[in-house]
Amino acid sequence: MFNLILFGPPGSGKGTQSDKLVDKYGLKHLSTGNLLRQEIADKTPLGIEAKSFMDKGQLVPDEVVIGMVDSYFEQHKEARGFLFDGFPRTVAQAIALDKLLELKKTNIAAVLALEVGEEELVKRLLNRGKTSGRSDDTNEEVIRKRFAVYSNETTPVAEHYKKAKKFKSIRGEGTVGQIFDAICEAIDKKIQQ
Ligand code: AP5
Ligand code: MG
């Protein structure tokens, strides 16, 4: 298996690039944000619990998210590899992911982190909020809260993978095509190793 993490703050382009990457590399896209929004749309108990956190820009509790990822693995046993988008977001999630992958006799090949300045991120998210229907995009206060949560709870995840020498930064500003090319170059290097 070949597993990648696409890392980066809210609005950095993880979802946009994931859609293109899964086609090119035949990976399964695992976006915890998308899975949670589906649970909300289906009005499941998990979705109802998650919504109260997401609407405020806070993280959904680790055990909820880890349980959801575990059951996604159960449902996709045939996958050649996963592209993780928006997960792991805490060190506890990263440790849980390492363990789940170990059980599958695999690991993370690389963590590619999209670097984008905060003002550009706010602009992108407010712009998306006009059409996305995402309650966490329409209000600048909630957007700023998501950045604060990212900085406090998610940036330590980068350290976790830097220690394991798996972390690589990629410039996330420019056209979608330019960024895609830079990501593919990093992935192709990894595959050749
Ligand atoms: P999640 O859905 O993961 O959202 P996010 O991390 O806040 O990131 P976004 O999806 O907003 O941004 P993105 O990086 O995917 O960028 P995109 O490609 O869309 O999480 C939402 C919430 O769910 C969290 O706040 C939390 O509550 C909960 N949650 C999710 N996972 C969790 C977890 N593991 N643990 C706990 N809680 C969790 O691009 C953004 C916009 O910019 C788009 O409009 C796009 O068209 C545009 N754009 C993209 N690339 C470019 C470019 N190069 N130039 C100009 N515009 C661009
Ligand atoms: Mg996304």
XYZ file of C-alpha atoms and ligand atoms in Angstrom:
251
model
C 0.000 0.000 0.000
C 1.038 3.608 -0.528
C -0.452 6.117 1.917
C -0.125 9.887 1.867
C -1.238 12.709 4.112
C -2.138 16.039 2.519
C -1.603 18.500 5.337
C -2.349 22.201 5.655
C -4.629 24.830 7.191
C -8.314 25.355 6.328
C -8.577 26.586 2.736
C -5.057 25.557 1.723
C -6.386 23.413 -1.145
C -6.343 19.913 0.356
C -9.737 18.957 -1.088
C -9.057 20.549 -4.495
C -5.725 18.760 -4.893
C -7.008 15.469 -3.434
C -9.638 15.173 -6.158
C -6.889 15.311 -8.794
C -4.386 13.147 -6.901
C -6.726 10.202 -6.282
C -7.401 9.983 -10.025
C -3.732 10.055 -10.950
C -2.432 7.655 -8.293
C -5.449 5.372 -7.762
C -5.703 6.143 -4.035
C -8.817 6.195 -1.862
C -9.632 9.733 -0.676
C -10.268 9.806 3.063
C -11.454 13.296 4.041
C -12.748 13.296 7.610
C -14.466 16.651 6.908
C -16.405 15.128 3.980
C -17.297 12.023 6.026
C -18.555 14.217 8.879
C -20.616 16.409 6.518
C -22.186 13.229 5.084
C -23.094 12.082 8.618
C -24.720 15.496 9.186
C -26.648 15.258 5.909
C -27.833 11.750 6.906
C -28.850 13.076 10.365
C -27.062 10.209 12.149
C -26.328 10.457 15.906
C -22.629 10.925 15.018
C -23.546 13.739 12.611
C -25.737 15.474 15.169
C -22.901 15.365 17.727
C -20.281 16.518 15.203
C -22.331 19.456 13.908
C -22.236 21.319 17.202
C -18.405 21.325 17.087
C -18.047 22.045 13.376
C -20.410 25.021 13.407
C -18.161 26.672 15.979
C -14.922 25.851 14.170
C -13.851 23.423 16.889
C -12.494 19.920 16.391
C -14.796 16.936 16.729
C -13.545 14.706 19.607
C -10.680 12.347 18.725
C -12.514 9.123 19.600
C -15.391 10.007 17.251
C -13.065 10.747 14.341
C -10.771 7.762 14.951
C -13.792 5.411 15.128
C -15.038 6.813 11.822
C -11.642 6.286 10.138
C -11.452 2.734 11.485
C -14.826 1.868 10.005
C -13.821 3.505 6.686
C -10.836 1.129 6.586
C -13.171 -1.817 7.263
C -15.330 -0.756 4.316
C -12.370 -0.325 1.927
C -10.204 -3.374 2.500
C -9.386 -3.596 -1.202
C -7.778 -0.099 -1.350
C -4.280 0.188 -2.873
C -3.597 3.100 -0.583
C -5.203 6.110 1.076
C -4.880 9.838 0.661
C -5.687 11.402 4.037
C -7.147 14.916 3.849
C -7.867 16.827 7.065
C -6.731 13.856 9.184
C -4.836 13.447 11.475
C -5.499 16.808 13.132
C -4.180 16.104 16.635
C -1.165 14.169 17.878
C -3.551 11.600 19.420
C -5.089 11.056 15.971
C -1.623 10.687 14.403
C -0.648 8.038 16.953
C -3.956 6.205 16.419
C -3.419 6.298 12.649
C 0.097 4.860 12.998
C -1.380 1.976 14.998
C -4.262 1.333 12.591
C -1.858 1.261 9.631
C 0.520 -1.036 11.497
C -2.348 -3.507 11.887
C -2.702 -3.366 8.104
C 1.091 -3.924 7.786
C 1.580 -0.562 6.141
C 2.534 3.022 7.065
C 2.574 6.646 5.905
C 4.936 7.212 2.967
C 4.919 11.020 3.162
C 3.188 14.064 4.596
C 2.884 16.880 2.048
C 2.026 20.224 3.639
C 0.476 23.055 1.626
C 1.795 26.446 2.768
C -0.559 29.421 2.212
C -0.654 32.827 3.938
C -3.574 33.550 6.265
C -5.082 36.461 4.310
C -5.228 34.362 1.146
C -6.887 31.565 3.168
C -9.585 33.880 4.549
C -10.263 35.208 1.059
C -10.621 31.706 -0.373
C -12.930 30.495 2.403
C -15.237 33.528 2.400
C -15.444 33.187 -1.359
C -16.281 29.480 -1.127
C -18.847 30.265 1.594
C -20.968 32.147 -0.969
C -21.839 28.834 -2.658
C -20.649 25.880 -0.541
C -23.473 25.852 1.969
C -20.806 25.136 4.628
C -21.881 26.891 7.810
C -18.237 27.179 8.922
C -17.290 29.243 5.822
C -19.822 32.056 5.964
C -18.582 33.842 9.071
C -15.097 35.338 9.361
C -15.093 34.823 13.139
C -15.565 31.055 12.739
C -12.907 30.991 10.007
C -10.398 32.727 12.338
C -11.352 30.243 15.074
C -10.520 27.350 12.707
C -7.056 28.884 12.150
C -6.483 29.215 15.902
C -7.483 25.581 16.402
C -5.170 24.598 13.557
C -2.280 26.462 15.100
C -2.833 25.120 18.635
C -3.942 21.557 18.008
C -2.862 20.591 14.495
C 0.603 22.105 13.962
C 2.071 19.699 16.592
C 1.119 16.914 14.152
C 3.755 18.325 11.773
C 6.406 17.750 14.462
C 5.257 14.145 14.832
C 6.023 13.483 11.152
C 9.147 15.666 11.039
C 10.630 13.403 13.694
C 9.843 10.451 11.443
C 11.455 12.339 8.474
C 8.251 12.117 6.463
C 7.300 15.797 6.296
C 7.645 17.985 3.213
C 6.392 21.562 2.688
C 4.946 22.598 -0.661
C 4.081 26.132 -1.778
C 0.272 26.230 -1.818
C -0.107 29.595 -3.595
C -0.252 29.842 -7.365
C -2.579 28.134 -9.814
C -4.194 24.784 -8.987
C -2.162 23.256 -11.843
C 1.183 24.596 -10.601
C 0.535 23.280 -7.111
C -0.603 19.911 -8.462
C 2.661 19.607 -10.445
C 4.732 20.375 -7.332
C 2.830 17.739 -5.311
C 3.189 15.125 -8.066
C 6.928 15.795 -8.263
C 7.245 15.135 -4.519
C 5.124 11.964 -4.748
C 7.016 10.600 -7.750
C 10.313 11.071 -5.916
C 8.892 9.156 -2.956
C 7.646 6.319 -5.181
C 11.111 5.964 -6.761
C 12.847 5.688 -3.373
P -12.445 20.058 6.820
O -13.570 19.711 5.949
O -11.259 19.185 6.856
O -12.052 21.544 6.500
P -10.701 22.376 6.653
O -9.488 21.651 7.101
O -11.135 23.514 7.477
O -10.298 22.700 5.240
P -11.182 23.067 4.030
O -11.903 21.859 3.523
O -11.981 24.264 4.364
O -10.037 23.505 3.016
P -9.159 22.655 2.004
O -7.750 22.678 2.457
O -9.770 21.335 1.689
O -9.239 23.609 0.751
P -10.154 23.503 -0.577
O -9.485 22.630 -1.587
O -11.544 23.227 -0.227
O -12.963 20.215 8.348
C -14.130 20.916 8.672
C -14.468 20.713 10.141
O -14.742 19.325 10.378
C -13.354 21.057 11.136
O -13.354 22.418 11.482
C -13.700 20.141 12.310
O -14.756 20.672 13.059
C -14.214 18.896 11.614
N -13.137 17.922 11.356
C -12.704 17.481 10.140
N -11.705 16.588 10.262
C -11.501 16.467 11.597
C -10.569 15.712 12.366
N -9.651 14.915 11.773
N -10.619 15.841 13.718
C -11.530 16.629 14.329
N -12.422 17.387 13.665
C -12.411 17.304 12.299
O -9.996 25.009 -1.110
C -10.616 26.083 -0.415
C -11.152 27.087 -1.447
O -10.060 27.665 -2.158
C -12.070 26.466 -2.516
O -13.073 27.351 -2.829
C -11.123 26.252 -3.702
O -11.798 26.297 -4.907
C -10.160 27.405 -3.544
N -8.809 27.093 -4.026
C -8.167 25.894 -3.938
N -6.926 25.991 -4.491
C -6.785 27.290 -4.907
C -5.720 27.998 -5.548
N -4.560 27.393 -5.851
N -5.916 29.325 -5.799
C -7.097 29.931 -5.488
N -8.151 29.288 -4.890
C -7.990 27.986 -4.602
Mg -11.391 20.225 2.524
